[in-house]
Coordinates of C-alpha atoms in Angstrom, one line a residue:
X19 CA 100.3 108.2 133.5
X20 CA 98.8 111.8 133.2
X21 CA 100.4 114.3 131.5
X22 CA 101.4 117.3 132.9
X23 CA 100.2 120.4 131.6
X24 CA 103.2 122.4 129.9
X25 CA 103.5 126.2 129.2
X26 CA 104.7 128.1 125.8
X27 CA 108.5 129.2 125.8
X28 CA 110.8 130.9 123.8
X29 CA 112.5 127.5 122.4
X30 CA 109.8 125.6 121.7
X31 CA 107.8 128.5 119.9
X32 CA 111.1 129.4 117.6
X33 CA 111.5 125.3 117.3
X34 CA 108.1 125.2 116.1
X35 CA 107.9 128.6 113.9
X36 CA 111.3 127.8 112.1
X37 CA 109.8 124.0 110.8
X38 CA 106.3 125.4 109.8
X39 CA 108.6 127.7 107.5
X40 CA 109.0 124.9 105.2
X41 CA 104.7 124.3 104.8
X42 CA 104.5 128.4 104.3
X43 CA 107.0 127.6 101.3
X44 CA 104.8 124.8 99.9
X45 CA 101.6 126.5 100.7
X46 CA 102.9 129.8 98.1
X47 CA 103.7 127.6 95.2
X48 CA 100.6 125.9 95.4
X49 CA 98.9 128.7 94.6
X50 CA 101.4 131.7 93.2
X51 CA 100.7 129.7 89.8
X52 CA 96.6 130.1 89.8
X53 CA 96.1 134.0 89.4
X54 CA 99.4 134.0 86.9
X55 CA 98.1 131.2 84.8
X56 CA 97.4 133.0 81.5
X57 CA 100.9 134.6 81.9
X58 CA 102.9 131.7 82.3
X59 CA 100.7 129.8 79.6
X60 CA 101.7 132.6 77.4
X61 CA 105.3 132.5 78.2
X62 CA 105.1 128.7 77.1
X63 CA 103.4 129.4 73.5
X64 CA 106.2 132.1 72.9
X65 CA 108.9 129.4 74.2
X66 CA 107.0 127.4 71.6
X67 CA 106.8 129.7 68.6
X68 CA 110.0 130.4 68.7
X69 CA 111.1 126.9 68.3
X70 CA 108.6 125.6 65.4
X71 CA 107.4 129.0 64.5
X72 CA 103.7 128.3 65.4
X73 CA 101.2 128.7 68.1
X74 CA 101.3 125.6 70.5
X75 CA 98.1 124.0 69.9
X76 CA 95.0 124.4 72.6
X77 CA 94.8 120.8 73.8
X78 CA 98.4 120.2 73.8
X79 CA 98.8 123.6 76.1
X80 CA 95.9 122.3 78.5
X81 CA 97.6 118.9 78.7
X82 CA 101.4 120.6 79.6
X83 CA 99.7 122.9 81.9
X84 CA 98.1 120.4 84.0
X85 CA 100.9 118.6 83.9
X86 CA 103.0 121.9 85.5
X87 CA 100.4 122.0 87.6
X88 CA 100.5 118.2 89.0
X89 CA 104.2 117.6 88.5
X90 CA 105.2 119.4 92.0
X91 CA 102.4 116.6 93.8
X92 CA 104.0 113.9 91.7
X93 CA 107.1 114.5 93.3
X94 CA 105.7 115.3 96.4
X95 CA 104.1 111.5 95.8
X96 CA 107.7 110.5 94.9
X97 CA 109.5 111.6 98.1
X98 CA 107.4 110.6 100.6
X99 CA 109.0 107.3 100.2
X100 CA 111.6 108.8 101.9
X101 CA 110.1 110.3 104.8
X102 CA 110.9 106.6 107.4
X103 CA 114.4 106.7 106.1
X104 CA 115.5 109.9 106.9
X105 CA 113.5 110.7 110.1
X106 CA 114.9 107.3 111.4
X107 CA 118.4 107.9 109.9
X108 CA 119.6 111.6 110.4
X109 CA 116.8 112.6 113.1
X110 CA 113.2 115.0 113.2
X111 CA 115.2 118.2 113.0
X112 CA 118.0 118.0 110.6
X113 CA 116.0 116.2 107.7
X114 CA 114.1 119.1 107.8
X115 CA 117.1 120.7 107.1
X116 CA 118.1 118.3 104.4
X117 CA 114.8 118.4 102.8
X118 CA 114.9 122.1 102.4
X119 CA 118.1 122.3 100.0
X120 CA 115.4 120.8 97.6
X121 CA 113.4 123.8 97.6
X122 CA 116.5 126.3 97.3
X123 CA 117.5 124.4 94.1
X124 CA 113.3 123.8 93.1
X125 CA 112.5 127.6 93.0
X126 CA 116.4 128.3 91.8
X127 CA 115.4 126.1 88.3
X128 CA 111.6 128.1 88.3
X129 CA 112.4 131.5 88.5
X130 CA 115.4 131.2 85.9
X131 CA 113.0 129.3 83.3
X132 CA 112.0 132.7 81.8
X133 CA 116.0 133.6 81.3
X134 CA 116.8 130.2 79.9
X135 CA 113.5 130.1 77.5
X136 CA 112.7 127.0 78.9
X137 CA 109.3 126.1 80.3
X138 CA 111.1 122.6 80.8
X139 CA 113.2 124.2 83.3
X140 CA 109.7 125.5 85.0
X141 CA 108.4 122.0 85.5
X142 CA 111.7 120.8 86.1
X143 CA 112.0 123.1 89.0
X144 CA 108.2 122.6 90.2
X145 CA 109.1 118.6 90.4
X146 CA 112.4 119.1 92.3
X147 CA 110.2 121.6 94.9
X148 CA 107.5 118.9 94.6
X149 CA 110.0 116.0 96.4
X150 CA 110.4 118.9 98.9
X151 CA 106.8 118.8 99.6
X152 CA 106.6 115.6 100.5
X153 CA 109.4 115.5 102.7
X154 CA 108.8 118.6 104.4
X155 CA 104.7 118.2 105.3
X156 CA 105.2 114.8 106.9
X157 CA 108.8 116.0 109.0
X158 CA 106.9 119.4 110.0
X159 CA 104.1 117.6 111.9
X160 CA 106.5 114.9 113.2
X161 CA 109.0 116.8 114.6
X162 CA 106.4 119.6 115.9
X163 CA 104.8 116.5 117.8
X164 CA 107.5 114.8 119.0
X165 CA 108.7 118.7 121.1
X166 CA 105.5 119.6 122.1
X167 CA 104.1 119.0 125.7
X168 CA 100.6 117.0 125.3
X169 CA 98.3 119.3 126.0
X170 CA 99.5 121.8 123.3
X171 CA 100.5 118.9 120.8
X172 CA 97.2 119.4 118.3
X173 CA 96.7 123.0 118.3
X174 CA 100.6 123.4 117.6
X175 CA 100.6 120.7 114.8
X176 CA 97.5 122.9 113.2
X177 CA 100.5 125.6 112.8
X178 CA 102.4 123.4 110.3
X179 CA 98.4 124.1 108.7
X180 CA 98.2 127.6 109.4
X181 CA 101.8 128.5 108.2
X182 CA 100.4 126.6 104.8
X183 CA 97.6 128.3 104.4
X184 CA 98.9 131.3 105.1
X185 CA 101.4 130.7 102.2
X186 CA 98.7 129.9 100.1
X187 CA 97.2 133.4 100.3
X188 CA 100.8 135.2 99.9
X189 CA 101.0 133.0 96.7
X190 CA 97.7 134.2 95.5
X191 CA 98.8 137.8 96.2
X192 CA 102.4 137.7 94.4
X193 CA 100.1 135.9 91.2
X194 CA 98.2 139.0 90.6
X195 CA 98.9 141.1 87.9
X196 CA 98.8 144.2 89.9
X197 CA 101.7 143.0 91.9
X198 CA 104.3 140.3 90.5
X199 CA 102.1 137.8 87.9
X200 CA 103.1 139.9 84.8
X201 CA 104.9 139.6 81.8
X202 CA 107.9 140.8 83.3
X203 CA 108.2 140.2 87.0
X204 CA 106.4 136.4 87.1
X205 CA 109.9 134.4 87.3
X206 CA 110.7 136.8 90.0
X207 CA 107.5 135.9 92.1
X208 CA 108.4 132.2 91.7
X209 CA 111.8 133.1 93.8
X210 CA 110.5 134.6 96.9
X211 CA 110.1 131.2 98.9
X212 CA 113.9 131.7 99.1
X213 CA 113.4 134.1 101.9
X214 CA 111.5 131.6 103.9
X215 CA 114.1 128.9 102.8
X216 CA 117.5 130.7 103.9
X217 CA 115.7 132.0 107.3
X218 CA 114.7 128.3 108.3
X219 CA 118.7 127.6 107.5
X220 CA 119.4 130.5 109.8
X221 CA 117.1 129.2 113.0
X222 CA 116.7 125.5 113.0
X223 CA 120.1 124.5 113.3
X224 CA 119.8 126.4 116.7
X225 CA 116.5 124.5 117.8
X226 CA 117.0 121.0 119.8
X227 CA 116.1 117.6 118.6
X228 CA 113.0 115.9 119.3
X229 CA 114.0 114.8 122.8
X230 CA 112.0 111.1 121.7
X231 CA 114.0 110.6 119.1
X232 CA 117.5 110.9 120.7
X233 CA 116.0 109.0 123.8
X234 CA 114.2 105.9 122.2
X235 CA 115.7 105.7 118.8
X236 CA 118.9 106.7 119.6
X237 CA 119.3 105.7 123.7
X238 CA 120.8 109.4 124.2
X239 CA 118.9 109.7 127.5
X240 CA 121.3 113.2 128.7
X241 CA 121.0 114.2 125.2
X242 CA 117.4 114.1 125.5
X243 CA 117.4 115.2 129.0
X244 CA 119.3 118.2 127.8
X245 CA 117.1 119.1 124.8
X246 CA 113.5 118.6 126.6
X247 CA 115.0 121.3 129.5
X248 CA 115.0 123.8 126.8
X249 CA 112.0 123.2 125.7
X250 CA 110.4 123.0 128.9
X251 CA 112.5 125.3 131.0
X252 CA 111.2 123.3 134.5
X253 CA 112.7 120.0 135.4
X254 CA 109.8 119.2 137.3
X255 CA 108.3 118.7 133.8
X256 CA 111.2 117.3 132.2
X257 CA 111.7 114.5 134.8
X258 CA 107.9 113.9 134.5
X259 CA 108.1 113.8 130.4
X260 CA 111.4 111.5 130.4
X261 CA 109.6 108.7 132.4
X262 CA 106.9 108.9 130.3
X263 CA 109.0 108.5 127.4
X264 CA 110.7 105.5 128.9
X265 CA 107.7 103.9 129.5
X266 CA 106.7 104.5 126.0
X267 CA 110.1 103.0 125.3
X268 CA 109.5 99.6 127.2
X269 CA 106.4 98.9 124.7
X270 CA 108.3 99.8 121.5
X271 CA 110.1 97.6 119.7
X272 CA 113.5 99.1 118.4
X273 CA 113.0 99.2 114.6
X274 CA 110.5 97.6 111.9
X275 CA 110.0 96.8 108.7
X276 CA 107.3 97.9 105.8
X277 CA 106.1 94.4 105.7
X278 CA 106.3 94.1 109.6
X279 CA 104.4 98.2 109.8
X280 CA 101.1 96.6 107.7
X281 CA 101.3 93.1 109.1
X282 CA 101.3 94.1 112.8
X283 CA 98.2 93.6 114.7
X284 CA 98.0 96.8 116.8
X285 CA 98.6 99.0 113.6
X286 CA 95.5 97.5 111.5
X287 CA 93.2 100.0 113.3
X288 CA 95.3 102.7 113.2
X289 CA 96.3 102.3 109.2
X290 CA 92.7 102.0 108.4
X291 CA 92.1 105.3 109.9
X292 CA 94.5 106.9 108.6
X293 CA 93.8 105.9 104.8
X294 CA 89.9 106.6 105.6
X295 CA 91.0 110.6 107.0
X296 CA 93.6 111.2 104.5
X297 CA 91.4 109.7 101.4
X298 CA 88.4 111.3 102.5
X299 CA 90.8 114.8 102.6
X300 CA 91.8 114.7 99.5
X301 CA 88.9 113.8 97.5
X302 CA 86.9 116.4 99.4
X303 CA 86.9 118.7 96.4
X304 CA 89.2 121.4 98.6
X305 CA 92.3 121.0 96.5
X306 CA 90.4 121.4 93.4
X307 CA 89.1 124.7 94.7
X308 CA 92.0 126.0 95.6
X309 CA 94.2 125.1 92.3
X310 CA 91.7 126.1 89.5
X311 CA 89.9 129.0 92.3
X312 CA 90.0 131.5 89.3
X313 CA 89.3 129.5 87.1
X314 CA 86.2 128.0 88.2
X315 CA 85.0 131.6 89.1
X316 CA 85.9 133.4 86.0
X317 CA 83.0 132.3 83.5
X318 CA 80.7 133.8 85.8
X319 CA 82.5 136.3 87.5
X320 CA 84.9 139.9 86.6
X321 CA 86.1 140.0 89.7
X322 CA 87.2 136.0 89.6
X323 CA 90.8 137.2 91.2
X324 CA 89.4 139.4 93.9
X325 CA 87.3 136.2 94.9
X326 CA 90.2 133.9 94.4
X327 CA 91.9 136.2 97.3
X328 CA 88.8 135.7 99.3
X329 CA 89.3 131.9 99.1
X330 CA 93.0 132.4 100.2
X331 CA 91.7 134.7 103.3
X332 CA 89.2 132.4 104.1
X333 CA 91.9 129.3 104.2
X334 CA 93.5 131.5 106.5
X335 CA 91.3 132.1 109.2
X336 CA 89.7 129.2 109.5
X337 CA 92.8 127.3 109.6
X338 CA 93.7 129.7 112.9
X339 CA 90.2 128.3 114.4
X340 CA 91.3 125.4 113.8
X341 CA 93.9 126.2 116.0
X342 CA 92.4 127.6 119.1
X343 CA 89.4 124.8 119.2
X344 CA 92.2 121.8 118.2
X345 CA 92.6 121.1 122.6
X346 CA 89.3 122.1 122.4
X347 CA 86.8 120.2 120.6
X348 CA 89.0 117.5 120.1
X349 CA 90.5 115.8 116.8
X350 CA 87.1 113.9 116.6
X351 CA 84.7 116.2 116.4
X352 CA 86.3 118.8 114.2
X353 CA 86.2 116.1 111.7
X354 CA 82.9 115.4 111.6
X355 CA 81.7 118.4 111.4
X356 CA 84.2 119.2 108.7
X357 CA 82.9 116.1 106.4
X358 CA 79.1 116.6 106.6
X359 CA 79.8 120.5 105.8
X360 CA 81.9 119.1 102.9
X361 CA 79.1 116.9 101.4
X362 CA 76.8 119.4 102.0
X363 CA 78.1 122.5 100.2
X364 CA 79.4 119.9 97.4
X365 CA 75.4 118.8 96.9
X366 CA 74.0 122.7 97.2
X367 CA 76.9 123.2 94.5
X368 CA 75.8 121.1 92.1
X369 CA 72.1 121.7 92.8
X370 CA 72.9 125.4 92.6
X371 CA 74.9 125.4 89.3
X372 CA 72.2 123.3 87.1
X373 CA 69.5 126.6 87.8
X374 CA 72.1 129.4 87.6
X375 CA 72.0 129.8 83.8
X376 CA 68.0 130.2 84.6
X377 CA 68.5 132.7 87.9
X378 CA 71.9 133.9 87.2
X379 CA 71.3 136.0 90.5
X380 CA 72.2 133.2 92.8
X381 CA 76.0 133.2 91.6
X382 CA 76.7 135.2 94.6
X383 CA 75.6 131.8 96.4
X384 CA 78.3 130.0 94.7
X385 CA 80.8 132.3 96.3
X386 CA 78.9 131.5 99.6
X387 CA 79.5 127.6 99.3
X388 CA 83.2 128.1 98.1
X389 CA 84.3 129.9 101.3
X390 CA 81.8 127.0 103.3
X391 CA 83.8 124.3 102.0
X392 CA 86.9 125.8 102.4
X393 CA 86.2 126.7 105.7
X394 CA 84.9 123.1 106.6
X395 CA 87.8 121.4 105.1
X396 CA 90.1 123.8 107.5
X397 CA 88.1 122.9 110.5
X398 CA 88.9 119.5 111.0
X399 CA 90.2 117.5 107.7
X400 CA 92.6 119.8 106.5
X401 CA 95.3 120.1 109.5
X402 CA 94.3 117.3 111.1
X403 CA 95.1 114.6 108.2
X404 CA 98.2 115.7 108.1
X405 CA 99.6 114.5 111.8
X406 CA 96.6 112.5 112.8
X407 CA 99.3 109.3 112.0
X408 CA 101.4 110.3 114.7
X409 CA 99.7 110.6 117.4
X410 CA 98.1 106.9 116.3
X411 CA 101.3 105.1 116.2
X412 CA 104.2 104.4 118.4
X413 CA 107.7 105.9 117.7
X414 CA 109.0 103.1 115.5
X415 CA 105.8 102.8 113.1
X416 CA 105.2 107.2 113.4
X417 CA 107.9 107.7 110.7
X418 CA 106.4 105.1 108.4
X419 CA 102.6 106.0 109.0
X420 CA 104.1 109.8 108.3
X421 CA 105.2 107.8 105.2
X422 CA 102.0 107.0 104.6
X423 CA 100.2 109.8 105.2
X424 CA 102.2 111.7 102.4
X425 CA 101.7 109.6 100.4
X426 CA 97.9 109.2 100.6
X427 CA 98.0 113.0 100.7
X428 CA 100.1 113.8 97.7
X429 CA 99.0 111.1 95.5
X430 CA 95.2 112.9 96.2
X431 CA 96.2 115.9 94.5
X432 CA 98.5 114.4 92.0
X433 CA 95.6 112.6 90.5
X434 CA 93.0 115.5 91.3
X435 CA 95.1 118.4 89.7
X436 CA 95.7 115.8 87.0
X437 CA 92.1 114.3 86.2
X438 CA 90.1 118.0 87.2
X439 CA 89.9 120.3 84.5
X440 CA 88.8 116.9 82.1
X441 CA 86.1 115.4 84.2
X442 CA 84.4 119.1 84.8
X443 CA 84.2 119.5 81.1
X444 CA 83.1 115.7 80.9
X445 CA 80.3 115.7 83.7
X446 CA 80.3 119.4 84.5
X447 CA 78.7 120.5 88.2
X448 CA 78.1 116.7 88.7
X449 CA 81.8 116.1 89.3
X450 CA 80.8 117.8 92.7
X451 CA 78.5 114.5 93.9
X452 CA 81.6 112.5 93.6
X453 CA 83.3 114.8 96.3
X454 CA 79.9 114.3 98.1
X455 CA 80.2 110.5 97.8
X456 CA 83.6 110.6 99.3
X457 CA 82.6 113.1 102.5
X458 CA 79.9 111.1 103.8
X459 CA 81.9 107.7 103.2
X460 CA 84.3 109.6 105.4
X461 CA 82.3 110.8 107.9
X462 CA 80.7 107.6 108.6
X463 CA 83.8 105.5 109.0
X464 CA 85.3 108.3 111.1
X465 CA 82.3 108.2 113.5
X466 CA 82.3 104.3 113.9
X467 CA 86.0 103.7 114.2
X468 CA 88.0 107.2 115.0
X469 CA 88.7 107.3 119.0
X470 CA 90.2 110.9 120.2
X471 CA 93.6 111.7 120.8
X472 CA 92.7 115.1 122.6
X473 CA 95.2 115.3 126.1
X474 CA 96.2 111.5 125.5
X475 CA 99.9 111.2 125.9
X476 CA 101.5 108.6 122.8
X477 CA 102.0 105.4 125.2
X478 CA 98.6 106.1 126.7
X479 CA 96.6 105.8 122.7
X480 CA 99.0 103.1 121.4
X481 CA 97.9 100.8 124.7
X482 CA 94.3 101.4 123.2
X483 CA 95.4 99.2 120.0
X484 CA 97.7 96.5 121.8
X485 CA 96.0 93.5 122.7
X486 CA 93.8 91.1 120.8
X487 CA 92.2 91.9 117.5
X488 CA 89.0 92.5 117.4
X489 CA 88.7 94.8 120.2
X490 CA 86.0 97.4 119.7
X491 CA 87.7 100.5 120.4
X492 CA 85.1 102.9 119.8
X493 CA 82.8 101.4 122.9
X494 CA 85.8 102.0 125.2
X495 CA 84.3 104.4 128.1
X496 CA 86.5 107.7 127.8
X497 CA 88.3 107.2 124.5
X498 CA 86.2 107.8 121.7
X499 CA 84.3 110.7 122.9
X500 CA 82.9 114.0 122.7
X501 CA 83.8 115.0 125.9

């Protein structure tokens, strides 16, 4: 069946703009730590000193800041186990809600570290805010998918991006020393995702509940009648959208289990994408960039904070292009051209970096292919990893592939933010080439097997994995294309 085109309204923009407040929240402590990080690293050898009455020693400070650093993706890594259970279990909409509590008390324990003399409250409070993360980046997408009409469903999933990015740069901001990264105002600068936090309690409630949840996991068909009128605000629409649903319904069986989600036949093609878009993501270099951004630009740079910003506005706006060429270009095509732009700055970076000590000049390319890899992973692999899974899978496997995709996601920068800062003092620039190495693998996988999702409705691209394995789906006439 072909879906109807659908119009913005005033419910569906709040319901979308209230979840994405949870990704601006993990978007600004991603990054509110980077410009601050000689602060905070002094706070912990004065926590220190005054317990043993020495200096902590260098490589014991490098190891516990890497591990404050990581600890907020380990428990990211850590609750995405529990993405399935409470999508399935309390609905889209209010685990949102539930997941959220976690970053109230997260940020609570961080910004009263300083007042308790504790920098084992900080990383206490960064792993608590960390299990929000993984809940809330896999629910965001889900539940902004499940209310949006077809032709919008993409570019409003790349918002659950933008709203992240966007808190990345406001973290970068609040880190500076000329606002709130100093001695005295840092633990306040790790409270302000608060305000974010309380206004998503105050709207969400409000919103409705993704009308495919209540319909085909719960059988609530008025219920889901109800909720997709406000969404839609035509019951032209909504009669058309039901019946899709329904028909959706008649292929779905009613619940399944981990074993059953990577046994099943139809999901093999799906699950290998997925792990191929999400691994390739991850082990881009982006995430790298963006954590130790100052710190990668500071031996060569005064102004390393100024250009740490740039990075930060750069995110931004290419994460909004993102958004108006997502119904576009299609899912397809932004990735490819995001992973060959990825391998490419990440070989001119380590070409460029073995002559700079020789042509010290050419730093201001370095810059150049910072903001190019940034804005290539925000074209395509950036937003697009994140909810590619649901619109591959059916309703019963789309909570567990969400599952997934956290995971694979999280567990990326765990290790990354983890294993960075030893392997670029280990194998310098050439660290780079193994972000190249995983680009191209990426790119090459995506253009063989990845079919596009662009204007398909859920029924329509889970029919496109039913049937008998081995199915080539990337020769089908008017799937995978560029058209």
């Amino acid at each position: 069946m072909a879906p109807q085109e659908s119009h913005l309204t005033a419910t569906l923009l709040t319901s979308i703009l209230a979840a994405v407040l949870g990704s601006l929240q993990v978007g600004y402590h991603t990054s509110n730590v980077n410009a601050s990080a000689k602060i905070i690293e002094e706070f912990y050898n004065q926590t220190w000193r005054a317990r043993h009455n020495q200096l902590m020693p260098d490589h014991s400070l490098t190891l516990l800041w890497s591990l404050s650093v990581s600890i907020k993706d380990f428990g990211a890594l850590l609750s995405s186990l529990g993405v399935k259970y409470l999508a399935d279990t309390y609905g889209r909409r209010n685990s949102i809600l539930i997941a959220n509590c976690m970053s109230v008390v997260g940020t609570c324990l961080m910004s009263t570290s300083k007042a308790s003399q504790s920098f084992e409250v900080l990383i206490m409070g960064r792993l608590v805010f960390g299990l929000f993360c993984g809940l809330a980046m896999s629910l965001n997408p889900l539940y902004i998918q499940e209310v949006s009409p077809t032709n919008l469903r993409g570019a409003f999933a790349t918002l659950n991006q933008v709203s992240f990015a966007s808190g990345i740069l406001v973290g970068m901001v609040a880190g500076l020393e000329t606002v709130l990264g100093t001695e005295h105002l840092w633990a306040m600068m790790l409270s302000l995702s608060l305000v974010p936090a309380l206004t998503q309690y105050l709207v969400l409630p409000f919103c409705p509940e993704s009308p495919r949840y209540l319909l085909i996991n719960r059988n609530k068909d008025s219920k889901a009648a109800a909720a997709l009128l406000r969404l839609r605000s035509s019951v032209e629409k909504v009669h058309a959208e039901l019946e899709e649903m329904k028909e959706e319904d008649a292929h779905t069986q009613t619940s399944i289990t981990t074993t059953e989600f990577f046994k099943k036949q139809s999901y093999r093609q799906p699950i290998f994408i997925v792990l191929i878009i999400n691994l390739g993501s991850q082990l881009s270099g982006f995430n790298v960039k963006i954590s130790y951004s100052t710190r990668i630009f500071q031996s060569r740079f005064e102004e390393a904070k100024c250009l740490t910003l740039g990075v930060g506005a750069v995110n931004v706006t290419f994460t909004f292009v993102a958004f108006l060429l997502m119904e576009r270009a299609g899912r397809r095509r932004l990735l490819l051209i995001g992973f060959i732009s990825i391998a490419t700055c990440n070989v001119l970076m380590t070409a460029l970096d073995s002559i700079l000590q020789l042509t010290p000049v050419l730093r201001i390319l370095q810059v150049l292919l910072v903001f190019s890899l940034i804005s290539a992973y925000e074209l395509g692999p950036g937003p697009i990893s994140w909810f590619i899974a649901a619109e591959l899978f059916d309703q019963t496997g789309r909570p567990m592939a969400m599952t997934l995709t956290s995971m694979l996601n999280w567990g990326g920068k765990f290790v990354l933010a983890l294993v960075f800062p030893p392997l670029l003092k280990v194998f310098g620039s050439y660290v780079y080439l193994l972000f190249t190495t995983a680009a191209l693998l990426a790119f090459i996988l995506i253009w063989i097997r990845l079919p596009e999702t662009k204007g398909r409705t859920f029924d329509d691209i889970a029919e496109e994995f039913r049937g008998a394995e081995g199915i080539v789906l990337f020769n089908k006439t008017g799937f995978n294309t560029f058209n």
